[in-house]
PDB file of C-alpha atoms in Angstrom:
ATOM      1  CA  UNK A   9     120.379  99.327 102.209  1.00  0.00           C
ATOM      2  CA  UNK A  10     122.011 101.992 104.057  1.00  0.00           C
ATOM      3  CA  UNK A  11     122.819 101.144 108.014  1.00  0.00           C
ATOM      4  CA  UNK A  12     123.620 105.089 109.332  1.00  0.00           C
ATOM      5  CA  UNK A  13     122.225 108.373 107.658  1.00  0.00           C
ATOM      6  CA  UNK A  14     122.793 110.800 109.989  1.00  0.00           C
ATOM      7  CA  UNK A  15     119.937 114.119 109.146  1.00  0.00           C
ATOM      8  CA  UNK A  16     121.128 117.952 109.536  1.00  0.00           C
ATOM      9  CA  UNK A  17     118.415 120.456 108.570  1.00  0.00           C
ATOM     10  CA  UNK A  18     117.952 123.918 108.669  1.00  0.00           C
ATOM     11  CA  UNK A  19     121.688 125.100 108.761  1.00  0.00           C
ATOM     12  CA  UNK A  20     121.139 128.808 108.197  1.00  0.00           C
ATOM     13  CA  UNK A  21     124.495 129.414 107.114  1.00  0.00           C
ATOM     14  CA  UNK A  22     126.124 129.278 110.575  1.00  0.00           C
ATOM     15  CA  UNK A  23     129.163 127.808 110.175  1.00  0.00           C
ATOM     16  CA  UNK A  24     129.888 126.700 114.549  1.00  0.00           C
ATOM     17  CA  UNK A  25     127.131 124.763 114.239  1.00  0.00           C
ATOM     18  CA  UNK A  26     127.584 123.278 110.970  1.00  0.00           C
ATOM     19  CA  UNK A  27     131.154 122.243 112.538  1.00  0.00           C
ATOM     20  CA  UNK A  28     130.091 120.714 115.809  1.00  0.00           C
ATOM     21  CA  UNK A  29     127.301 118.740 114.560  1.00  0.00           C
ATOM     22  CA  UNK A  30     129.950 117.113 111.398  1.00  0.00           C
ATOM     23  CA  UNK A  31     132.991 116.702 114.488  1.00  0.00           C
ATOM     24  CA  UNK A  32     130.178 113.898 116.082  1.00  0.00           C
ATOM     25  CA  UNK A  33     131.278 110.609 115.329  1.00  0.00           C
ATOM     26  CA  UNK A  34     128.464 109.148 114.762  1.00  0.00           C
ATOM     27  CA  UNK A  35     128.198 111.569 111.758  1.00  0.00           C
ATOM     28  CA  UNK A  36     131.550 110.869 110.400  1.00  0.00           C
ATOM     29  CA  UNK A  37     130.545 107.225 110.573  1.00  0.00           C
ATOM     30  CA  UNK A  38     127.621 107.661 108.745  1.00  0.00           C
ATOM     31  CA  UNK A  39     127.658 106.486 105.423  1.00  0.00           C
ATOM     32  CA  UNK A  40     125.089 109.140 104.047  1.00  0.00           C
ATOM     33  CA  UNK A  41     124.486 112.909 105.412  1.00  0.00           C
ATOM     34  CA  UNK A  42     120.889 113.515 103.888  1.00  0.00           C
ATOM     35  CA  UNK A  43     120.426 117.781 104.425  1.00  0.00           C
ATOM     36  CA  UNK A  44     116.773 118.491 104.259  1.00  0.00           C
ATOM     37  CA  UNK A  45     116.895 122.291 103.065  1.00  0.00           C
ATOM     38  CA  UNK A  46     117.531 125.682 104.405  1.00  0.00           C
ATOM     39  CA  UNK A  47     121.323 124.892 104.201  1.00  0.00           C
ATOM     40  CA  UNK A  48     123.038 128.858 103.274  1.00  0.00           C
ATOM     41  CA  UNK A  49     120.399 131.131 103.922  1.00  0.00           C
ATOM     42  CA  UNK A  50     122.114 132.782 106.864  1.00  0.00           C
ATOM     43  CA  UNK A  51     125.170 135.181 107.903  1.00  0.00           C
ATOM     44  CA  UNK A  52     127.955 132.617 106.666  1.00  0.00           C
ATOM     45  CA  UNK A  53     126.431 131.089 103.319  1.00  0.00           C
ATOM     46  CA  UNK A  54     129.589 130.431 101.411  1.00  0.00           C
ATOM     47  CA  UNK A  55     131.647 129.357 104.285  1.00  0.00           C
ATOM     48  CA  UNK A  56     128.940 126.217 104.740  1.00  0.00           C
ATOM     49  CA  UNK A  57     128.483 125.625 101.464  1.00  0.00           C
ATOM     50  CA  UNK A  58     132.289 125.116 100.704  1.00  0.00           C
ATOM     51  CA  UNK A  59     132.553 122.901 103.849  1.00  0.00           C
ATOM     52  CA  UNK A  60     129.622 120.677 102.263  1.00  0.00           C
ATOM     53  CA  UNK A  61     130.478 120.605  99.110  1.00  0.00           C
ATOM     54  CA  UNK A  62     134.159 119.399 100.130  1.00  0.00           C
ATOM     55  CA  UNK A  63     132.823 116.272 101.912  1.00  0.00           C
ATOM     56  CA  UNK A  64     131.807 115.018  98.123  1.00  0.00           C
ATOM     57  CA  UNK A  65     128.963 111.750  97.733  1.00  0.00           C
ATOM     58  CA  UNK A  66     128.348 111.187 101.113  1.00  0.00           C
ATOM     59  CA  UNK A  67     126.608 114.220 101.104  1.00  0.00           C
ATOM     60  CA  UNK A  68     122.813 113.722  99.397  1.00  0.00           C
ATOM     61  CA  UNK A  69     121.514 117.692  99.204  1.00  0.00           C
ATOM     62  CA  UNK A  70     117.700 118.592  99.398  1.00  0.00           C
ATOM     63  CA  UNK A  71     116.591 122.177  98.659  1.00  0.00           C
ATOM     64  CA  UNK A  72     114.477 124.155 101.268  1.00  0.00           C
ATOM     65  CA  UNK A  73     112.181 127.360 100.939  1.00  0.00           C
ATOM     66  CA  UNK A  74     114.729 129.248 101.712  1.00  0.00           C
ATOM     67  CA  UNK A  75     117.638 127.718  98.941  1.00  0.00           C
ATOM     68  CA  UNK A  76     114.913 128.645  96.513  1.00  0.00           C
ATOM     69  CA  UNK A  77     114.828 132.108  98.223  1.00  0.00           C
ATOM     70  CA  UNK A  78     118.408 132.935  97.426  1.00  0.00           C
ATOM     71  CA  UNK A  79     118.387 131.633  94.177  1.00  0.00           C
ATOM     72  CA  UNK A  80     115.370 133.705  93.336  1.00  0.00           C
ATOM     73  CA  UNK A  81     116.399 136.510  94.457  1.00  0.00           C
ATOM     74  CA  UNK A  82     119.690 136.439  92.938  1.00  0.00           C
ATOM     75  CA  UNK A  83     118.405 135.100  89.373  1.00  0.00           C
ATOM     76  CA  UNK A  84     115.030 137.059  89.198  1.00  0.00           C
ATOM     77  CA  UNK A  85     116.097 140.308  91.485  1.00  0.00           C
ATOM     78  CA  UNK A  86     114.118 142.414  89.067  1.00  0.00           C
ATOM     79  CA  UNK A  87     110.390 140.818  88.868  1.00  0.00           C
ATOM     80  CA  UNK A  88     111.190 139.301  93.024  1.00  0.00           C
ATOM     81  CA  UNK A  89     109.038 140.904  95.083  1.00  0.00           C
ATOM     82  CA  UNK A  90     110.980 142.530  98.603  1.00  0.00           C
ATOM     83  CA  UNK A  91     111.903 139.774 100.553  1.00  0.00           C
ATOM     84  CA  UNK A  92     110.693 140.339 104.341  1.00  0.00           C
ATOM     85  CA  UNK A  93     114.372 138.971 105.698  1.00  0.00           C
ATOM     86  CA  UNK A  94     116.587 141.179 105.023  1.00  0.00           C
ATOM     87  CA  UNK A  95     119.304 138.361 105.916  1.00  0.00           C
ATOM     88  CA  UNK A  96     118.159 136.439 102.241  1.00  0.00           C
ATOM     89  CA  UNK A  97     119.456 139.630  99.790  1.00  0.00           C
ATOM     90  CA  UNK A  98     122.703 139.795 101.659  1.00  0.00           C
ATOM     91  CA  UNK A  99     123.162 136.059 101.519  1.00  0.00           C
ATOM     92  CA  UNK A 100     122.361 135.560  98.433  1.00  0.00           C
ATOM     93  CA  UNK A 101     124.224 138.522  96.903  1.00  0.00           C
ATOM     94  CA  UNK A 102     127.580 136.472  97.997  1.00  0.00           C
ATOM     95  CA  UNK A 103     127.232 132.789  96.715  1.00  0.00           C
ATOM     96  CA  UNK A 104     129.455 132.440  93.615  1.00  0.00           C
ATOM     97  CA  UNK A 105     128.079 131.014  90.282  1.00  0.00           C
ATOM     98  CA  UNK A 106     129.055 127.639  91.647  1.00  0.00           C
ATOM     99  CA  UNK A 107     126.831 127.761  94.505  1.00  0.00           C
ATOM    100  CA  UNK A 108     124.056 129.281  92.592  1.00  0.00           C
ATOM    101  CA  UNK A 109     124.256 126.201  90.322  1.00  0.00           C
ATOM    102  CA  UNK A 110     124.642 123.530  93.067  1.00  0.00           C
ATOM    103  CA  UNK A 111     121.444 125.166  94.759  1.00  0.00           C
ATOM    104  CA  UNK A 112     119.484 125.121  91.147  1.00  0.00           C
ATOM    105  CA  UNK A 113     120.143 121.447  90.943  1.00  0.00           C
ATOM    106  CA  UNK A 114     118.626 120.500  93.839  1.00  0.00           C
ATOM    107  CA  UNK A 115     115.719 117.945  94.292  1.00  0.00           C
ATOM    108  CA  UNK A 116     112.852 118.760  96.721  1.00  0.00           C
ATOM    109  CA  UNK A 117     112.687 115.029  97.804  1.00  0.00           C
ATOM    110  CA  UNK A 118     114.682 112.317  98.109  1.00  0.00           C
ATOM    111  CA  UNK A 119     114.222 108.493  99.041  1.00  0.00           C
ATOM    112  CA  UNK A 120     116.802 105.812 100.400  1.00  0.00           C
ATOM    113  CA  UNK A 121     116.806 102.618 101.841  1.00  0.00           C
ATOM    114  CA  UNK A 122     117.411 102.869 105.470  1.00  0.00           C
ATOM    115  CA  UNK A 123     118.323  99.711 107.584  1.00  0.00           C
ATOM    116  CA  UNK A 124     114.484  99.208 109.719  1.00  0.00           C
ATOM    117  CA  UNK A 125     113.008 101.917 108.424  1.00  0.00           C
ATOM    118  CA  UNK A 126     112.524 100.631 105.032  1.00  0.00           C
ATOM    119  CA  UNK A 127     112.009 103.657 102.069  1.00  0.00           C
ATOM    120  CA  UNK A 128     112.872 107.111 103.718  1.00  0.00           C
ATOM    121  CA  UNK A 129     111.474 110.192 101.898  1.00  0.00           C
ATOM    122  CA  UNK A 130     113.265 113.244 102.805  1.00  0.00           C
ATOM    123  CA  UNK A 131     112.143 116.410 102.121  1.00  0.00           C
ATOM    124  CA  UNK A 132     112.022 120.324 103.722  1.00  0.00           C
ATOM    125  CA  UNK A 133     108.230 120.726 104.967  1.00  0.00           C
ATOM    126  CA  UNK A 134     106.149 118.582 103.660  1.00  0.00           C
ATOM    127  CA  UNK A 135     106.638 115.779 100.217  1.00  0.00           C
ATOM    128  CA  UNK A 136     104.571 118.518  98.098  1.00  0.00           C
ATOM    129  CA  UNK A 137     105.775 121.573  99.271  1.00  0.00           C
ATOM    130  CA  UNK A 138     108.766 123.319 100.728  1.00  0.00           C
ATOM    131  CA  UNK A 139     106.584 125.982 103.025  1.00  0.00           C
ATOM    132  CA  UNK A 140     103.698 123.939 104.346  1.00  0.00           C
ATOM    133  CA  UNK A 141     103.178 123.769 108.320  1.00  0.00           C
ATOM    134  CA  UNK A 142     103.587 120.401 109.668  1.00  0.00           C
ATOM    135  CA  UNK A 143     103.839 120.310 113.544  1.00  0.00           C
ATOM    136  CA  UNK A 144     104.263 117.382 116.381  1.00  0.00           C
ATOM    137  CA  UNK A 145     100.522 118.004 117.477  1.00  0.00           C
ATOM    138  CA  UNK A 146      98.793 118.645 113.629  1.00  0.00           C
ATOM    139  CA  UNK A 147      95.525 116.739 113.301  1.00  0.00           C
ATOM    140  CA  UNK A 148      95.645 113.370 111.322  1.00  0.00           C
ATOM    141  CA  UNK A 149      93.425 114.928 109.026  1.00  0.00           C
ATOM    142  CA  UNK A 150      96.709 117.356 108.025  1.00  0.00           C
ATOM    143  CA  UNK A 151      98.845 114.662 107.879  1.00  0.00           C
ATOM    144  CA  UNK A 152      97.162 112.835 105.671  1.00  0.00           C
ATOM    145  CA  UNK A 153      96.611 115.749 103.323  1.00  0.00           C
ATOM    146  CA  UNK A 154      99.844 116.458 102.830  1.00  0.00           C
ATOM    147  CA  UNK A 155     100.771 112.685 102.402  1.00  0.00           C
ATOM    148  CA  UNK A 156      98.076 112.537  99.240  1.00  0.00           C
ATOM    149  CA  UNK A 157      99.911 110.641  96.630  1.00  0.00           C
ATOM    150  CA  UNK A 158     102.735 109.389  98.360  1.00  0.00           C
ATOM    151  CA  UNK A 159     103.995 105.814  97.285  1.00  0.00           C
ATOM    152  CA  UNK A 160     102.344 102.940  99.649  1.00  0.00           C
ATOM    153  CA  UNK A 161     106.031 101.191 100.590  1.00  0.00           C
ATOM    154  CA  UNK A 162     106.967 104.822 102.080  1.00  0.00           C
ATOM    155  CA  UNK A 163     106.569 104.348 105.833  1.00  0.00           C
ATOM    156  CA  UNK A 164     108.978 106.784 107.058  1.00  0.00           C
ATOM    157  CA  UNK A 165     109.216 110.900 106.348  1.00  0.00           C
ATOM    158  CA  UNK A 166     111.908 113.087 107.154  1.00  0.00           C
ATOM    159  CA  UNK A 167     111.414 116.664 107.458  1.00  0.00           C
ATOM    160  CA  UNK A 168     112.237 119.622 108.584  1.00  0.00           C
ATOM    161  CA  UNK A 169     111.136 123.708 108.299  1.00  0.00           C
ATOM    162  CA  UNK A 170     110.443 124.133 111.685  1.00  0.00           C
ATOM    163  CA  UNK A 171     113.523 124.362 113.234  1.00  0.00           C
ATOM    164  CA  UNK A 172     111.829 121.907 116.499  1.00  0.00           C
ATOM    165  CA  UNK A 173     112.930 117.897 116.519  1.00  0.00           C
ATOM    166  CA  UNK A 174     110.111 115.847 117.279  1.00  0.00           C
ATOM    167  CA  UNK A 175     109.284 111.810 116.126  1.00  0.00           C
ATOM    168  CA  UNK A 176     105.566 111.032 115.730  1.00  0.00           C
ATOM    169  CA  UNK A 177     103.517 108.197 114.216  1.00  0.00           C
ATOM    170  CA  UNK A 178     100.730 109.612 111.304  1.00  0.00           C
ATOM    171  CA  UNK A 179      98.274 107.635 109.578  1.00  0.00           C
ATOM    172  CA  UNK A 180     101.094 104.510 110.284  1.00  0.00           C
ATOM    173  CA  UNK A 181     103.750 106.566 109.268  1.00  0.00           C
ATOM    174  CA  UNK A 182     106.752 107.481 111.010  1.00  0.00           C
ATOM    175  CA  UNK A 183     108.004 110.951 110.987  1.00  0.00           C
ATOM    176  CA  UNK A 184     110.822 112.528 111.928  1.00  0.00           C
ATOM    177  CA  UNK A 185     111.906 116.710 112.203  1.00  0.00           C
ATOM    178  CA  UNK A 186     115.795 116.465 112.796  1.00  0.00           C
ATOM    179  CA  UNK A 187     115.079 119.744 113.976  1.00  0.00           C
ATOM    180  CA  UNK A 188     117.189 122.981 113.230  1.00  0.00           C
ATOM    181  CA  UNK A 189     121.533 123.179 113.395  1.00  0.00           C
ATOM    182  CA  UNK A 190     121.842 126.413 113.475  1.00  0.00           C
ATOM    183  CA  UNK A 191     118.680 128.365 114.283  1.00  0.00           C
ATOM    184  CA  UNK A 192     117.265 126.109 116.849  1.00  0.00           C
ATOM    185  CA  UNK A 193     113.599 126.868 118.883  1.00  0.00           C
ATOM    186  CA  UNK A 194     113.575 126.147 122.103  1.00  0.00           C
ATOM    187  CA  UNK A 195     116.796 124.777 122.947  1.00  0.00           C
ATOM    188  CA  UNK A 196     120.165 126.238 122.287  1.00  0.00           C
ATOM    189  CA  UNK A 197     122.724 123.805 120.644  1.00  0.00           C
ATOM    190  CA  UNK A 198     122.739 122.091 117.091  1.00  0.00           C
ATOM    191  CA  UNK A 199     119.971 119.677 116.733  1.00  0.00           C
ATOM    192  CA  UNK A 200     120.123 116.616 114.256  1.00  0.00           C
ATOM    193  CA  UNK A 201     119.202 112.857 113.537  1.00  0.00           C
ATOM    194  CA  UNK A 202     120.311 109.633 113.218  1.00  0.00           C
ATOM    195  CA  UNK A 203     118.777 107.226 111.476  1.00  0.00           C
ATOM    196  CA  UNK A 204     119.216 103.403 111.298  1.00  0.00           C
ATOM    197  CA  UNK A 205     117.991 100.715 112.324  1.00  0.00           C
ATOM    198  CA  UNK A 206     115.575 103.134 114.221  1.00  0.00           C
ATOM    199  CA  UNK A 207     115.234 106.870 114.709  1.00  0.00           C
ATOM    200  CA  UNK A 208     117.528 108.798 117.202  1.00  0.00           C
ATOM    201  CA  UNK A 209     117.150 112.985 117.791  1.00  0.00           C
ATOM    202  CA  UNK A 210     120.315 113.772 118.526  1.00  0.00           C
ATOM    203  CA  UNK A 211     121.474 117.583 120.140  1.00  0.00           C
ATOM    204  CA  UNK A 212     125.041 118.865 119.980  1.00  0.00           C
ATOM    205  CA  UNK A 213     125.938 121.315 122.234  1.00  0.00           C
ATOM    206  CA  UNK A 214     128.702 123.654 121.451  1.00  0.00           C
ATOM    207  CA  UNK A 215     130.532 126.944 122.523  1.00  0.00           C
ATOM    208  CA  UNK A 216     127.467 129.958 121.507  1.00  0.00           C
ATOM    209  CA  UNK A 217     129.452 132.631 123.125  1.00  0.00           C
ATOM    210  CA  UNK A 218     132.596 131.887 121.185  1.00  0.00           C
ATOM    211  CA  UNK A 219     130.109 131.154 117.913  1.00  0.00           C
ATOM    212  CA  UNK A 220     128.360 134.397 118.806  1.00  0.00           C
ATOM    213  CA  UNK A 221     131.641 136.705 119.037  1.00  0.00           C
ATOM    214  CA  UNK A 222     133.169 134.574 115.636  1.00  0.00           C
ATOM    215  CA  UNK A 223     130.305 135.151 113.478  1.00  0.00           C
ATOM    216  CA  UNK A 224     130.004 138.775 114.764  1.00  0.00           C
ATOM    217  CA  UNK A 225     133.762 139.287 113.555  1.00  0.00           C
ATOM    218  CA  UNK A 226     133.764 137.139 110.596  1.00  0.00           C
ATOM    219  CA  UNK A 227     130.438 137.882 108.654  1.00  0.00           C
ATOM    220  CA  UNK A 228     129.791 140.980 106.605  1.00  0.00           C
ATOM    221  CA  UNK A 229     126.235 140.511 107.193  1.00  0.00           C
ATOM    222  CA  UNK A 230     125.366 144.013 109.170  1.00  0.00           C
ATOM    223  CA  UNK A 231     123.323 142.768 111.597  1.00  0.00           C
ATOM    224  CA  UNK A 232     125.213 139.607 112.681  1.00  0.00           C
ATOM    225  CA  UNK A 233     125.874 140.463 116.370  1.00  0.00           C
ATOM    226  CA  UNK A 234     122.166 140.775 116.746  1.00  0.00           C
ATOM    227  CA  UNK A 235     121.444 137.796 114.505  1.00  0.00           C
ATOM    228  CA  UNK A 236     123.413 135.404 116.157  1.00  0.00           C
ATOM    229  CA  UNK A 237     122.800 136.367 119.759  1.00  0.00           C
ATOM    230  CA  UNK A 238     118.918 135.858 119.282  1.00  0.00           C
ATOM    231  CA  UNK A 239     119.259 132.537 117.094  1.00  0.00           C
ATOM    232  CA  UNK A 240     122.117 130.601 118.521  1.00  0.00           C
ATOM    233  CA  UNK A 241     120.795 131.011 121.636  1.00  0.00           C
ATOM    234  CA  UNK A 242     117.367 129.925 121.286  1.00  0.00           C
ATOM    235  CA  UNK A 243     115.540 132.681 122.434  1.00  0.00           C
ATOM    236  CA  UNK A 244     112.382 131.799 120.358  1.00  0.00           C
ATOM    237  CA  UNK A 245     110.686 129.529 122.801  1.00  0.00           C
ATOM    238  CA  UNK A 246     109.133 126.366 121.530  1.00  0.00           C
ATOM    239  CA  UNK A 247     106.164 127.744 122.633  1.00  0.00           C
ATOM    240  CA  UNK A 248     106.950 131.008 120.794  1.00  0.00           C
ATOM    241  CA  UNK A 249     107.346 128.997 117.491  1.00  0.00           C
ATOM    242  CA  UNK A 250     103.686 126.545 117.472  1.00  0.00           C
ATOM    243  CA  UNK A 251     101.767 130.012 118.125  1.00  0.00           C
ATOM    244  CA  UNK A 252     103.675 131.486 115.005  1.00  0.00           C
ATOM    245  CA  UNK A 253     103.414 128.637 113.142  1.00  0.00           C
ATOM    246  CA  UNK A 254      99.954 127.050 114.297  1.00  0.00           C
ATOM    247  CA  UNK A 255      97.724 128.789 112.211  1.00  0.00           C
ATOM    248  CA  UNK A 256      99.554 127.687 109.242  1.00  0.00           C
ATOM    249  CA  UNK A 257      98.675 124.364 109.365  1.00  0.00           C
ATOM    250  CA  UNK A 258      95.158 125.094 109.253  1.00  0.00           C
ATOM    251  CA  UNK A 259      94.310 124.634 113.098  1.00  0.00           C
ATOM    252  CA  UNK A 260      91.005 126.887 114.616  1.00  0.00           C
ATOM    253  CA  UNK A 261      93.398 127.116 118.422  1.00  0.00           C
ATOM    254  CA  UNK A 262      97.101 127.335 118.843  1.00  0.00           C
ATOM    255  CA  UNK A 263      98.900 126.321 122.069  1.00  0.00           C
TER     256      UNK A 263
END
């Protein structure tokens, strides 16, 4: 039974982020850092990869749409149809055959035992897929579609996708969005979770003008001044995000 596990999602390859949120103690006291997808897909991908992947076991690694994405497009660039990002080519064009092979290995779920939360699943959107729309306000009807088939002692899901941290009770289930480190919605700063004995949303604020002007000076990706002024700072409202995202989880009226 695991006491601490802290949760970082969505990374998007930014590397500030990535760095503030692991410099919180309570992370480096954790005993587990459980990433629920979306980890490189973003304008420093092998910079956060090689961070992770130095910080060894403690480190339990769930794939994301967007892992999949990159390792796609770099595997099957022929037959992939044009990606609409033109961020995912560029990242994925510069992860080394180590990195392609870490992200190929993935799982898309995991479970642990968490001190008073029992079995955790963690996965990226929902347990059976890594693009379905889950949201803070979807009907109970949604939830419990998309928790068909789960095991009984499961009383606790982690997930992520959305980039927007929110902890909600569903059909007696506990869930639990981490929210986004490094393209957040809503709020600037690098959003994560702790979990153990109960749930705790955590938000790390850092430096975005000094991220801003390092990943504009560091990154090859073309459009990284532009890329990192409009994501590090949040300037996709919440609001912004549930009328993008509404629809996709099946609802007749967005907010």
């Amino acid at each position: 039974m695991l006491n601490r596990v802290a949760v970082l999602s969505d990374i998007h390859g930014v590397l500030p982020a990535l760095e503030a949120v692991l410099a919180e103690p309570d992370v480096r006291a954790a005993e587990r850092i459980v990433l629920t997808g979306d980890i490189a897909a973003g304008p420093q991908p092998t910079e956060v990869l090689d961070l992770l992947m130095s910080l060894g076991d403690r480190v339990d690694w769930i794939a994301g749409n967007a892992d999949r994405e990159l390792l796609e497009h770099r595997r099957n660039a022929p037959t992939t149809a044009p990606t609409p990002d033109p961020l995912t080519p560029w990242a994925a064009d510069r992860l080394r055959p180590d990195h392609l092979d870490l992200l190929a290995s993935l799982p898309r779920t995991l479970t642990l035992p968490v001190r008073g939360l029992g079995t955790v699943l963690f996965c990226h959107a929902t347990p059976r897929d890594d693009e379905e729309v889950v949201l803070v306000d979807s009907r109970l009807d949604r939830w419990q579609e998309v928790f068909t088939g789960l095991d009984a002692d499961i009383r606790t899901v982690v997930c992520g996708h959305t980039h927007m941290p929110f902890v909600r009770l569903a059909h007696g289930r506990l869930v639990v969005n981490p929210g986004s480190v490094g393209m957040p919605y809503g709020r600037p700063g690098a959003h994560w979770a702790l979990l153990g004995p109960g749930t705790d949303l955590r938000h790390t604020p850092y430096d975005l003008e000094a991220a801003v002007h390092r990943l504009t000076r560091t990154s090859t990706y073309p459009d990284a001044a532009a890329w990192a002024d409009y994501y590090l700072h949040a300037r996709a409202t919440d609001a912004d995000a549930l009328a993008a995202f509404g629809p996709r989880d099946g609802r007749t009226n967005t907010p």
